[in-house]
Structures are given as C-alpha cells and as structure tokens.
Amino acid sequence: MKSPQHLFPDNFWWGSATSATQAEGAANEGGKGQNIWDFWHSQEPQKFHNQIGPREASAFYHNYKDDIALMKSLGHNSFRTSISWSRLIPEGTGDVNPEAVVFYRDMIDELKKNDIEPIINLFHFDLPMALVEKGGWESRETVKAYADYAEKCFELFGDQVNYWFTQNEPIVPVEAGYMNVYHWPCVVDFRRAAQVAYHFVLANACAIKRYRDLNLPGKIGIILNLSPTYPRSDSPEDVQAAHLADLFNTRSFLDPVTKGKYPEELVALLKEHDQLPVFEYADLDIIKANTIDVLGFNYYQPRRIKAKENFHPEEAPFTPGKFYDYYAMPGRKMNEHRGWEIYEKGVYDTLIDLRDNYDNIEVYISENGMGVEGEMTFADDSGVIQDDYRIEFIQDHLEWIHKAATEGCNVRGYHLWTFIDCWSWLNSYKNRYGLVSLDLETQSRTIKKSGHWFRSVAMNNGF
Ligand code: BGP
C-alpha cells in the first residue's frame, strides 16, 4: 500500500471528544444530582434551541457499549469524555453515588477492552447546583470541593486512567457566565469574572497537587481553547490592541498553568484598574509548583483585533473590551451556522507559539470541528449524510498540524468534536458536529461520509 503523503508521528491519537452533560442523557437517572444546566433548563426552557435540555442528550449513559463499538469501527485509538461531578457527588461535596462509580468504571473498562485510550476530564462547564447555592466558582469553598472531587476521581479510577484533564475551556464559564448571559448564573461583572477565572487556575493547581500526592503513574493537564490573536494591521495601535487581547484571553490561563505564574503585565493592568481578584499569597506557591504535564488545545477560530474604535466611556464598568475591538477580516471564510471564522493556519501558528514560547510542551488537539445546521438535507437516499464540507474542514486543519509536527512541534493527537451529534449549551441540537448522525426520535446512529473517511485516516495514521 502507498504510504500516506501526510504521515503523522507514531502513536498519534486519533479520536473524538465529548462531555458528560452533552452525551450521557439520563440527567435525572442513576442517582445524579442537578447541575447548572439541568437547573437552568427546568427554569427557562425557552432559552434552549427547540427547548431541548440535557436530559435528552445522546444517551451515552445507556448506550455506551454500542457507542464504543462504533467508535472502534471508526478507527478511534483514544476518546475523551468527562466525569459528571453531579453524577458522582450529587451534592457537590460529601457522599459518592455508587451507581455513578459502577457506570464510569464500566465505561472506562469498555474503552480499554477496545484498545481505546480513555482521556478523562473532570470539569466541563457543569457545576453541581448545590455549590452554586454556596457562591459557585466565586467562592473558595468551590475550589476546595473541586479538589476533593478530583482526588476522589483519582482514587476511584486512577488505576484505569493514564491521562487526566482538570478542566475544559475554563475561560468559557468566565466569559459566558460572568461577562455575558450564556451560562448560568448570567452575571455581567468583570471583577466577579476575574475572581472565577482565578479560582479555576487555583483549582487546576490544587487538583494537580492532589494527583501527584497519590503517586499515580499517569499524566495530568488542562484543556484550553486557544485562538491565535492577529492584529488588523502592523500599525503600533493595532499591534498593541492585539497584544492586550492576547494577554486577557489566552495568557491569563496559559501562562499560570504552564509557567506557574501570571504575566506581570496582566497583574499590573488589573491592579491599576482595581480589578485584581482576592487571593492568598500561599496560593501563588501552589500555582507555581503544580503546572501541567500535557496541554489539550481546542481550536475553532482565530481572534482578530483592531485598536479601539468604539467609544468606551471612562465611567463605564471595567471590561477588557476597553482596550481593543474585535475585527472581521474582509473576505474571511466563515462557518455561518456557528458564526465562527474558519482559518486553518491558526492551529499551526498556535502550535509554533507553544513550541517557541512554552517549552514545546506536549500538546494534542483536543477539539476541532464544524457544527452545521440542517444536515439532513445532505443525506443520500440511504440516509447517509454526505458531509464533504466536514472532510475538507478536517483535512485542511490536519495539513497544518502535520506541518507543525514536521517542524518539531510536540503535537501528539487529533480529536474531532464530536463522535455522535451531541447536545450543546443553549444551541441544543441546532448544529450537528458528529462523525455519526443521531436521529433524536429513535436514537438511531448512522455513520456519516466523514466517519468513513476519518476511519481510513486513523487506520493509515495519515492521508
Ligand atoms: C467547545 C466546547 C464543547 C462544544 C464545542 C462546540 O467550546 O468545549 O463543549 O460545545 O465548543 O461549540 P458549540 O456546541 O457551542 O457549538
């Protein structure tokens, strides 16, 4: 057989990612407690596309055996999902739910029986409601509760799992829940947002410390959504605006989790504007001593920035948007269904940045993908979705990832978002991302054209 033109490094991870709340369903079964999504949907279902809530997610809780067999048939050698904190510890702290332990142990075991590396994440936007009532991520009590929960997971499943991730995209609940109204608790207040962001960073370090104290043989990291920041032009004003946008949106998490330290410029800026979160000096030692082994890098879109044009009055509440405006590049390629720019080279630029400025840390692409509305219109007579656009999307990104690997970037895998069409935050089933389509009524699964294509790429370790 001809060897692929784009051959990836040995033992490259091929697979996909999902999260507990988006895939499991069974939100009020098996002793699970309520999380923010269960709660919010029960209060305001009209906020969710077609009023569909997480209870109707793609039923992985019941179907995991068949789904894992399907994964195997699509060439997966690895798969990422999360543990639902509110399933494992329904009140957020205290008693462990034994049914959850059985489910997660069996599910992880099933992956291993199929030679699929289980990659387990601990927090994917789904805070137990009981903790929200005590202040949520604004409270240090949640940091402590999270570290206890993490330790419990390491004790219960540490013999089965070699790759742990503490959190997925922690900046998203910060931006969506404390600077916008897309995640509960729908607060708009930068100082509170900064407190939550800081607590995520501290919680990440505390979980890593607990993990290392147990002397388990695996690796632990965090998953960040990283977007390369491009200035509109090389004018000093645009370049400076992009620099600040990068500081707030990327380096605010990437630096402390990899280098153990916040960028001094960011700290000085927050201090100047009286926006520093409350912290204890001992926290800084914990953050310093407990940096990640491996980074998950979710890539969807670039960040394009121009110097401030829209007026921001001095007396208006503080927001990072005071320093820069977003910029829509003329002629950009868009995924209109999601409103996100498609810029494949962005994945390469960030991998090079990680190589050159972050000690070439071990990294894998933990999410990349394309959500499309109304995909059934692309189905052929047998009901198979002919998603050539998704194949092109993946292949175009893989070409850049391959180039980065050949230039010495320490990139070890590619996971698509997602395996089977899954439920999404507020958008529920509007945009479909899967290699496998889901019929919501019958719960039947059909492999898309991209699924067959992905299998051949994974089996050949390239294309
Ligand atoms: C990432 C999240 C995922 C997933 C994906 C697609 O930010 O980690 O949970 O949802 O984006 O985005 P969306 O579902 O909002 O279209």
mmCIF file with all atom_site columns, N, CA and C in Angstrom, residues 290-352:
data_model
loop_
_atom_site.group_PDB
_atom_site.id
_atom_site.type_symbol
_atom_site.label_atom_id
_atom_site.label_alt_id
_atom_site.label_comp_id
_atom_site.label_asym_id
_atom_site.label_entity_id
_atom_site.label_seq_id
_atom_site.pdbx_PDB_ins_code
_atom_site.Cartn_x
_atom_site.Cartn_y
_atom_site.Cartn_z
_atom_site.occupancy
_atom_site.B_iso_or_equiv
_atom_site.pdbx_formal_charge
_atom_site.auth_seq_id
_atom_site.auth_comp_id
_atom_site.auth_asym_id
_atom_site.auth_atom_id
_atom_site.pdbx_PDB_model_num
ATOM 1   N N  . ASN A 1 290 ? 2.622   23.494 40.721 1.00 0.00 ? 290 ASN A N  1
ATOM 2   C CA . ASN A 1 290 ? 1.783   22.454 40.124 1.00 0.00 ? 290 ASN A CA 1
ATOM 3   C C  . ASN A 1 290 ? 1.340   22.827 38.722 1.00 0.00 ? 290 ASN A C  1
ATOM 4   N N  . THR A 1 291 ? 2.286   22.780 37.804 1.00 0.00 ? 291 THR A N  1
ATOM 5   C CA . THR A 1 291 ? 1.974   23.074 36.407 1.00 0.00 ? 291 THR A CA 1
ATOM 6   C C  . THR A 1 291 ? 1.663   21.755 35.690 1.00 0.00 ? 291 THR A C  1
ATOM 7   N N  . ILE A 1 292 ? 1.113   21.876 34.500 1.00 0.00 ? 292 ILE A N  1
ATOM 8   C CA . ILE A 1 292 ? 0.599   20.699 33.781 1.00 0.00 ? 292 ILE A CA 1
ATOM 9   C C  . ILE A 1 292 ? 1.716   19.884 33.111 1.00 0.00 ? 292 ILE A C  1
ATOM 10  N N  . ASP A 1 293 ? 1.410   18.596 32.860 1.00 0.00 ? 293 ASP A N  1
ATOM 11  C CA . ASP A 1 293 ? 2.314   17.739 32.072 1.00 0.00 ? 293 ASP A CA 1
ATOM 12  C C  . ASP A 1 293 ? 1.985   17.846 30.592 1.00 0.00 ? 293 ASP A C  1
ATOM 13  N N  . VAL A 1 294 ? 0.713   18.040 30.303 1.00 0.00 ? 294 VAL A N  1
ATOM 14  C CA . VAL A 1 294 ? 0.247   17.938 28.919 1.00 0.00 ? 294 VAL A CA 1
ATOM 15  C C  . VAL A 1 294 ? -0.900  18.934 28.727 1.00 0.00 ? 294 VAL A C  1
ATOM 16  N N  . LEU A 1 295 ? -0.950  19.499 27.525 1.00 0.00 ? 295 LEU A N  1
ATOM 17  C CA . LEU A 1 295 ? -1.981  20.504 27.225 1.00 0.00 ? 295 LEU A CA 1
ATOM 18  C C  . LEU A 1 295 ? -2.959  19.962 26.191 1.00 0.00 ? 295 LEU A C  1
ATOM 19  N N  . GLY A 1 296 ? -4.234  20.150 26.446 1.00 0.00 ? 296 GLY A N  1
ATOM 20  C CA . GLY A 1 296 ? -5.253  19.910 25.412 1.00 0.00 ? 296 GLY A CA 1
ATOM 21  C C  . GLY A 1 296 ? -5.537  21.259 24.776 1.00 0.00 ? 296 GLY A C  1
ATOM 22  N N  . PHE A 1 297 ? -5.518  21.288 23.465 1.00 0.00 ? 297 PHE A N  1
ATOM 23  C CA . PHE A 1 297 ? -5.679  22.550 22.725 1.00 0.00 ? 297 PHE A CA 1
ATOM 24  C C  . PHE A 1 297 ? -6.921  22.422 21.844 1.00 0.00 ? 297 PHE A C  1
ATOM 25  N N  . ASN A 1 298 ? -7.975  23.150 22.221 1.00 0.00 ? 298 ASN A N  1
ATOM 26  C CA . ASN A 1 298 ? -9.193  23.178 21.398 1.00 0.00 ? 298 ASN A CA 1
ATOM 27  C C  . ASN A 1 298 ? -9.053  24.322 20.410 1.00 0.00 ? 298 ASN A C  1
ATOM 28  N N  . TYR A 1 299 ? -9.209  24.012 19.150 1.00 0.00 ? 299 TYR A N  1
ATOM 29  C CA . TYR A 1 299 ? -9.078  25.082 18.148 1.00 0.00 ? 299 TYR A CA 1
ATOM 30  C C  . TYR A 1 299 ? -10.314 25.166 17.258 1.00 0.00 ? 299 TYR A C  1
ATOM 31  N N  . TYR A 1 300 ? -10.937 26.319 17.276 1.00 0.00 ? 300 TYR A N  1
ATOM 32  C CA . TYR A 1 300 ? -12.068 26.556 16.371 1.00 0.00 ? 300 TYR A CA 1
ATOM 33  C C  . TYR A 1 300 ? -11.867 27.770 15.470 1.00 0.00 ? 300 TYR A C  1
ATOM 34  N N  . GLN A 1 301 ? -11.352 28.855 16.045 1.00 0.00 ? 301 GLN A N  1
ATOM 35  C CA . GLN A 1 301 ? -11.344 30.107 15.270 1.00 0.00 ? 301 GLN A CA 1
ATOM 36  C C  . GLN A 1 301 ? -10.203 31.028 15.725 1.00 0.00 ? 301 GLN A C  1
ATOM 37  N N  . PRO A 1 302 ? -9.781  31.912 14.830 1.00 0.00 ? 302 PRO A N  1
ATOM 38  C CA . PRO A 1 302 ? -8.762  32.890 15.233 1.00 0.00 ? 302 PRO A CA 1
ATOM 39  C C  . PRO A 1 302 ? -9.410  34.068 15.969 1.00 0.00 ? 302 PRO A C  1
ATOM 40  N N  . ARG A 1 303 ? -8.584  34.899 16.588 1.00 0.00 ? 303 ARG A N  1
ATOM 41  C CA . ARG A 1 303 ? -9.062  36.140 17.215 1.00 0.00 ? 303 ARG A CA 1
ATOM 42  C C  . ARG A 1 303 ? -8.449  37.292 16.431 1.00 0.00 ? 303 ARG A C  1
ATOM 43  N N  . ARG A 1 304 ? -9.294  38.118 15.843 1.00 0.00 ? 304 ARG A N  1
ATOM 44  C CA . ARG A 1 304 ? -8.784  39.253 15.055 1.00 0.00 ? 304 ARG A CA 1
ATOM 45  C C  . ARG A 1 304 ? -9.150  40.549 15.765 1.00 0.00 ? 304 ARG A C  1
ATOM 46  N N  . ILE A 1 305 ? -8.149  41.381 15.898 1.00 0.00 ? 305 ILE A N  1
ATOM 47  C CA . ILE A 1 305 ? -8.268  42.539 16.786 1.00 0.00 ? 305 ILE A CA 1
ATOM 48  C C  . ILE A 1 305 ? -7.810  43.819 16.091 1.00 0.00 ? 305 ILE A C  1
ATOM 49  N N  . LYS A 1 306 ? -8.505  44.902 16.410 1.00 0.00 ? 306 LYS A N  1
ATOM 50  C CA . LYS A 1 306 ? -8.052  46.224 15.939 1.00 0.00 ? 306 LYS A CA 1
ATOM 51  C C  . LYS A 1 306 ? -8.029  47.179 17.133 1.00 0.00 ? 306 LYS A C  1
ATOM 52  N N  . ALA A 1 307 ? -7.341  48.287 16.946 1.00 0.00 ? 307 ALA A N  1
ATOM 53  C CA . ALA A 1 307 ? -7.292  49.304 18.010 1.00 0.00 ? 307 ALA A CA 1
ATOM 54  C C  . ALA A 1 307 ? -8.712  49.795 18.284 1.00 0.00 ? 307 ALA A C  1
ATOM 55  N N  . LYS A 1 308 ? -8.920  50.256 19.491 1.00 0.00 ? 308 LYS A N  1
ATOM 56  C CA . LYS A 1 308 ? -10.254 50.675 19.931 1.00 0.00 ? 308 LYS A CA 1
ATOM 57  C C  . LYS A 1 308 ? -10.839 51.736 19.006 1.00 0.00 ? 308 LYS A C  1
ATOM 58  N N  . GLU A 1 309 ? -12.019 51.452 18.485 1.00 0.00 ? 309 GLU A N  1
ATOM 59  C CA . GLU A 1 309 ? -12.711 52.457 17.671 1.00 0.00 ? 309 GLU A CA 1
ATOM 60  C C  . GLU A 1 309 ? -14.018 52.845 18.324 1.00 0.00 ? 309 GLU A C  1
ATOM 61  N N  . ASN A 1 310 ? -14.666 51.834 18.930 1.00 0.00 ? 310 ASN A N  1
ATOM 62  C CA . ASN A 1 310 ? -15.942 52.131 19.588 1.00 0.00 ? 310 ASN A CA 1
ATOM 63  C C  . ASN A 1 310 ? -15.663 52.841 20.902 1.00 0.00 ? 310 ASN A C  1
ATOM 64  N N  . PHE A 1 311 ? -16.422 53.861 21.158 1.00 0.00 ? 311 PHE A N  1
ATOM 65  C CA . PHE A 1 311 ? -16.218 54.685 22.348 1.00 0.00 ? 311 PHE A CA 1
ATOM 66  C C  . PHE A 1 311 ? -16.492 53.883 23.621 1.00 0.00 ? 311 PHE A C  1
ATOM 67  N N  . HIS A 1 312 ? -15.567 53.931 24.561 1.00 0.00 ? 312 HIS A N  1
ATOM 68  C CA . HIS A 1 312 ? -15.764 53.276 25.858 1.00 0.00 ? 312 HIS A CA 1
ATOM 69  C C  . HIS A 1 312 ? -15.616 54.346 26.934 1.00 0.00 ? 312 HIS A C  1
ATOM 70  N N  . PRO A 1 313 ? -16.718 54.870 27.454 1.00 0.00 ? 313 PRO A N  1
ATOM 71  C CA . PRO A 1 313 ? -16.609 55.979 28.420 1.00 0.00 ? 313 PRO A CA 1
ATOM 72  C C  . PRO A 1 313 ? -15.821 55.591 29.649 1.00 0.00 ? 313 PRO A C  1
ATOM 73  N N  . GLU A 1 314 ? -15.035 56.505 30.145 1.00 0.00 ? 314 GLU A N  1
ATOM 74  C CA . GLU A 1 314 ? -14.194 56.275 31.328 1.00 0.00 ? 314 GLU A CA 1
ATOM 75  C C  . GLU A 1 314 ? -14.995 55.715 32.500 1.00 0.00 ? 314 GLU A C  1
ATOM 76  N N  . GLU A 1 315 ? -16.231 56.245 32.670 1.00 0.00 ? 315 GLU A N  1
ATOM 77  C CA . GLU A 1 315 ? -17.006 55.877 33.860 1.00 0.00 ? 315 GLU A CA 1
ATOM 78  C C  . GLU A 1 315 ? -17.760 54.554 33.672 1.00 0.00 ? 315 GLU A C  1
ATOM 79  N N  . ALA A 1 316 ? -17.691 53.974 32.460 1.00 0.00 ? 316 ALA A N  1
ATOM 80  C CA . ALA A 1 316 ? -18.399 52.699 32.235 1.00 0.00 ? 316 ALA A CA 1
ATOM 81  C C  . ALA A 1 316 ? -17.719 51.592 33.042 1.00 0.00 ? 316 ALA A C  1
ATOM 82  N N  . PRO A 1 317 ? -18.473 50.549 33.429 1.00 0.00 ? 317 PRO A N  1
ATOM 83  C CA . PRO A 1 317 ? -17.853 49.450 34.172 1.00 0.00 ? 317 PRO A CA 1
ATOM 84  C C  . PRO A 1 317 ? -16.670 48.875 33.397 1.00 0.00 ? 317 PRO A C  1
ATOM 85  N N  . PHE A 1 318 ? -15.683 48.398 34.131 1.00 0.00 ? 318 PHE A N  1
ATOM 86  C CA . PHE A 1 318 ? -14.474 47.863 33.506 1.00 0.00 ? 318 PHE A CA 1
ATOM 87  C C  . PHE A 1 318 ? -14.782 46.602 32.707 1.00 0.00 ? 318 PHE A C  1
ATOM 88  N N  . THR A 1 319 ? -14.203 46.516 31.526 1.00 0.00 ? 319 THR A N  1
ATOM 89  C CA . THR A 1 319 ? -14.177 45.259 30.764 1.00 0.00 ? 319 THR A CA 1
ATOM 90  C C  . THR A 1 319 ? -12.913 45.289 29.902 1.00 0.00 ? 319 THR A C  1
ATOM 91  N N  . PRO A 1 320 ? -12.345 44.121 29.575 1.00 0.00 ? 320 PRO A N  1
ATOM 92  C CA . PRO A 1 320 ? -11.151 44.136 28.719 1.00 0.00 ? 320 PRO A CA 1
ATOM 93  C C  . PRO A 1 320 ? -11.432 44.802 27.373 1.00 0.00 ? 320 PRO A C  1
ATOM 94  N N  . GLY A 1 321 ? -12.701 44.808 26.971 1.00 0.00 ? 321 GLY A N  1
ATOM 95  C CA . GLY A 1 321 ? -13.096 45.452 25.715 1.00 0.00 ? 321 GLY A CA 1
ATOM 96  C C  . GLY A 1 321 ? -12.805 46.951 25.706 1.00 0.00 ? 321 GLY A C  1
ATOM 97  N N  . LYS A 1 322 ? -12.369 47.480 26.805 1.00 0.00 ? 322 LYS A N  1
ATOM 98  C CA . LYS A 1 322 ? -11.926 48.863 26.909 1.00 0.00 ? 322 LYS A CA 1
ATOM 99  C C  . LYS A 1 322 ? -10.660 49.092 26.077 1.00 0.00 ? 322 LYS A C  1
ATOM 100 N N  . PHE A 1 323 ? -9.905  48.024 25.868 1.00 0.00 ? 323 PHE A N  1
ATOM 101 C CA . PHE A 1 323 ? -8.580  48.172 25.253 1.00 0.00 ? 323 PHE A CA 1
ATOM 102 C C  . PHE A 1 323 ? -8.518  47.787 23.773 1.00 0.00 ? 323 PHE A C  1
ATOM 103 N N  . TYR A 1 324 ? -9.555  47.149 23.290 1.00 0.00 ? 324 TYR A N  1
ATOM 104 C CA . TYR A 1 324 ? -9.485  46.664 21.893 1.00 0.00 ? 324 TYR A CA 1
ATOM 105 C C  . TYR A 1 324 ? -10.889 46.412 21.360 1.00 0.00 ? 324 TYR A C  1
ATOM 106 N N  . ASP A 1 325 ? -10.978 46.344 20.045 1.00 0.00 ? 325 ASP A N  1
ATOM 107 C CA . ASP A 1 325 ? -12.228 45.922 19.390 1.00 0.00 ? 325 ASP A CA 1
ATOM 108 C C  . ASP A 1 325 ? -11.953 44.677 18.561 1.00 0.00 ? 325 ASP A C  1
ATOM 109 N N  . TYR A 1 326 ? -12.984 43.867 18.420 1.00 0.00 ? 326 TYR A N  1
ATOM 110 C CA . TYR A 1 326 ? -12.859 42.714 17.514 1.00 0.00 ? 326 TYR A CA 1
ATOM 111 C C  . TYR A 1 326 ? -12.987 43.205 16.082 1.00 0.00 ? 326 TYR A C  1
ATOM 112 N N  . TYR A 1 327 ? -12.380 42.460 15.189 1.00 0.00 ? 327 TYR A N  1
ATOM 113 C CA . TYR A 1 327 ? -12.278 42.898 13.798 1.00 0.00 ? 327 TYR A CA 1
ATOM 114 C C  . TYR A 1 327 ? -12.674 41.739 12.884 1.00 0.00 ? 327 TYR A C  1
ATOM 115 N N  . ALA A 1 328 ? -13.596 42.004 11.969 1.00 0.00 ? 328 ALA A N  1
ATOM 116 C CA . ALA A 1 328 ? -13.996 40.975 10.996 1.00 0.00 ? 328 ALA A CA 1
ATOM 117 C C  . ALA A 1 328 ? -13.174 41.181 9.738  1.00 0.00 ? 328 ALA A C  1
ATOM 118 N N  . MET A 1 329 ? -12.299 40.237 9.457  1.00 0.00 ? 329 MET A N  1
ATOM 119 C CA . MET A 1 329 ? -11.414 40.412 8.295  1.00 0.00 ? 329 MET A CA 1
ATOM 120 C C  . MET A 1 329 ? -12.230 40.294 6.997  1.00 0.00 ? 329 MET A C  1
ATOM 121 N N  . PRO A 1 330 ? -12.111 41.280 6.106  1.00 0.00 ? 330 PRO A N  1
ATOM 122 C CA . PRO A 1 330 ? -12.856 41.182 4.840  1.00 0.00 ? 330 PRO A CA 1
ATOM 123 C C  . PRO A 1 330 ? -12.452 39.917 4.088  1.00 0.00 ? 330 PRO A C  1
ATOM 124 N N  . GLY A 1 331 ? -13.428 39.249 3.523  1.00 0.00 ? 331 GLY A N  1
ATOM 125 C CA . GLY A 1 331 ? -13.147 38.053 2.723  1.00 0.00 ? 331 GLY A CA 1
ATOM 126 C C  . GLY A 1 331 ? -12.888 36.805 3.537  1.00 0.00 ? 331 GLY A C  1
ATOM 127 N N  . ARG A 1 332 ? -13.090 36.888 4.852  1.00 0.00 ? 332 ARG A N  1
ATOM 128 C CA . ARG A 1 332 ? -12.803 35.708 5.689  1.00 0.00 ? 332 ARG A CA 1
ATOM 129 C C  . ARG A 1 332 ? -13.751 34.565 5.337  1.00 0.00 ? 332 ARG A C  1
ATOM 130 N N  . LYS A 1 333 ? -13.247 33.337 5.595  1.00 0.00 ? 333 LYS A N  1
ATOM 131 C CA . LYS A 1 333 ? -14.079 32.146 5.372  1.00 0.00 ? 333 LYS A CA 1
ATOM 132 C C  . LYS A 1 333 ? -14.860 31.896 6.650  1.00 0.00 ? 333 LYS A C  1
ATOM 133 N N  . MET A 1 334 ? -16.165 31.667 6.524  1.00 0.00 ? 334 MET A N  1
ATOM 134 C CA . MET A 1 334 ? -16.991 31.523 7.726  1.00 0.00 ? 334 MET A CA 1
ATOM 135 C C  . MET A 1 334 ? -17.722 30.187 7.788  1.00 0.00 ? 334 MET A C  1
ATOM 136 N N  . ASN A 1 335 ? -17.909 29.694 9.009  1.00 0.00 ? 335 ASN A N  1
ATOM 137 C CA . ASN A 1 335 ? -18.950 28.705 9.239  1.00 0.00 ? 335 ASN A CA 1
ATOM 138 C C  . ASN A 1 335 ? -20.156 29.510 9.717  1.00 0.00 ? 335 ASN A C  1
ATOM 139 N N  . GLU A 1 336 ? -21.054 29.804 8.788  1.00 0.00 ? 336 GLU A N  1
ATOM 140 C CA . GLU A 1 336 ? -22.176 30.707 9.099  1.00 0.00 ? 336 GLU A CA 1
ATOM 141 C C  . GLU A 1 336 ? -23.135 30.084 10.112 1.00 0.00 ? 336 GLU A C  1
ATOM 142 N N  . HIS A 1 337 ? -23.171 28.765 10.172 1.00 0.00 ? 337 HIS A N  1
ATOM 143 C CA . HIS A 1 337 ? -24.097 28.113 11.109 1.00 0.00 ? 337 HIS A CA 1
ATOM 144 C C  . HIS A 1 337 ? -23.738 28.466 12.551 1.00 0.00 ? 337 HIS A C  1
ATOM 145 N N  . ARG A 1 338 ? -22.453 28.635 12.803 1.00 0.00 ? 338 ARG A N  1
ATOM 146 C CA . ARG A 1 338 ? -21.994 28.906 14.159 1.00 0.00 ? 338 ARG A CA 1
ATOM 147 C C  . ARG A 1 338 ? -21.505 30.351 14.310 1.00 0.00 ? 338 ARG A C  1
ATOM 148 N N  . GLY A 1 339 ? -21.295 31.021 13.162 1.00 0.00 ? 339 GLY A N  1
ATOM 149 C CA . GLY A 1 339 ? -20.784 32.392 13.224 1.00 0.00 ? 339 GLY A CA 1
ATOM 150 C C  . GLY A 1 339 ? -19.296 32.449 13.557 1.00 0.00 ? 339 GLY A C  1
ATOM 151 N N  . TRP A 1 340 ? -18.577 31.378 13.253 1.00 0.00 ? 340 TRP A N  1
ATOM 152 C CA . TRP A 1 340 ? -17.150 31.345 13.553 1.00 0.00 ? 340 TRP A CA 1
ATOM 153 C C  . TRP A 1 340 ? -16.346 31.362 12.255 1.00 0.00 ? 340 TRP A C  1
ATOM 154 N N  . GLU A 1 341 ? -15.269 32.159 12.267 1.00 0.00 ? 341 GLU A N  1
ATOM 155 C CA . GLU A 1 341 ? -14.362 32.160 11.113 1.00 0.00 ? 341 GLU A CA 1
ATOM 156 C C  . GLU A 1 341 ? -13.618 30.830 11.042 1.00 0.00 ? 341 GLU A C  1
ATOM 157 N N  . ILE A 1 342 ? -13.394 30.364 9.833  1.00 0.00 ? 342 ILE A N  1
ATOM 158 C CA . ILE A 1 342 ? -12.554 29.169 9.635  1.00 0.00 ? 342 ILE A CA 1
ATOM 159 C C  . ILE A 1 342 ? -11.198 29.659 9.127  1.00 0.00 ? 342 ILE A C  1
ATOM 160 N N  . TYR A 1 343 ? -10.174 29.411 9.888  1.00 0.00 ? 343 TYR A N  1
ATOM 161 C CA . TYR A 1 343 ? -8.828  29.829 9.476  1.00 0.00 ? 343 TYR A CA 1
ATOM 162 C C  . TYR A 1 343 ? -7.873  28.719 9.905  1.00 0.00 ? 343 TYR A C  1
ATOM 163 N N  . GLU A 1 344 ? -7.605  27.827 8.973  1.00 0.00 ? 344 GLU A N  1
ATOM 164 C CA . GLU A 1 344 ? -6.895  26.591 9.293  1.00 0.00 ? 344 GLU A CA 1
ATOM 165 C C  . GLU A 1 344 ? -5.479  26.842 9.810  1.00 0.00 ? 344 GLU A C  1
ATOM 166 N N  . LYS A 1 345 ? -4.832  27.861 9.264  1.00 0.00 ? 345 LYS A N  1
ATOM 167 C CA . LYS A 1 345 ? -3.437  28.108 9.639  1.00 0.00 ? 345 LYS A CA 1
ATOM 168 C C  . LYS A 1 345 ? -3.311  28.505 11.116 1.00 0.00 ? 345 LYS A C  1
ATOM 169 N N  . GLY A 1 346 ? -4.421  28.934 11.719 1.00 0.00 ? 346 GLY A N  1
ATOM 170 C CA . GLY A 1 346 ? -4.383  29.331 13.130 1.00 0.00 ? 346 GLY A CA 1
ATOM 171 C C  . GLY A 1 346 ? -3.889  28.216 14.032 1.00 0.00 ? 346 GLY A C  1
ATOM 172 N N  . VAL A 1 347 ? -4.230  26.989 13.693 1.00 0.00 ? 347 VAL A N  1
ATOM 173 C CA . VAL A 1 347 ? -3.803  25.866 14.540 1.00 0.00 ? 347 VAL A CA 1
ATOM 174 C C  . VAL A 1 347 ? -2.278  25.737 14.501 1.00 0.00 ? 347 VAL A C  1
ATOM 175 N N  . TYR A 1 348 ? -1.716  25.955 13.334 1.00 0.00 ? 348 TYR A N  1
ATOM 176 C CA . TYR A 1 348 ? -0.259  25.897 13.156 1.00 0.00 ? 348 TYR A CA 1
ATOM 177 C C  . TYR A 1 348 ? 0.424   27.032 13.917 1.00 0.00 ? 348 TYR A C  1
ATOM 178 N N  . ASP A 1 349 ? -0.108  28.234 13.760 1.00 0.00 ? 349 ASP A N  1
ATOM 179 C CA . ASP A 1 349 ? 0.522   29.385 14.428 1.00 0.00 ? 349 ASP A CA 1
ATOM 180 C C  . ASP A 1 349 ? 0.552   29.180 15.940 1.00 0.00 ? 349 ASP A C  1
ATOM 181 N N  . THR A 1 350 ? -0.508  28.626 16.500 1.00 0.00 ? 350 THR A N  1
ATOM 182 C CA . THR A 1 350 ? -0.514  28.402 17.950 1.00 0.00 ? 350 THR A CA 1
ATOM 183 C C  . THR A 1 350 ? 0.449   27.278 18.321 1.00 0.00 ? 350 THR A C  1
ATOM 184 N N  . LEU A 1 351 ? 0.513   26.230 17.527 1.00 0.00 ? 351 LEU A N  1
ATOM 185 C CA . LEU A 1 351 ? 1.471   25.149 17.835 1.00 0.00 ? 351 LEU A CA 1
ATOM 186 C C  . LEU A 1 351 ? 2.907   25.686 17.809 1.00 0.00 ? 351 LEU A C  1
ATOM 187 N N  . ILE A 1 352 ? 3.194   26.570 16.864 1.00 0.00 ? 352 ILE A N  1
ATOM 188 C CA . ILE A 1 352 ? 4.544   27.162 16.805 1.00 0.00 ? 352 ILE A CA 1
ATOM 189 C C  . ILE A 1 352 ? 4.793   28.022 18.044 1.00 0.00 ? 352 ILE A C  1
#
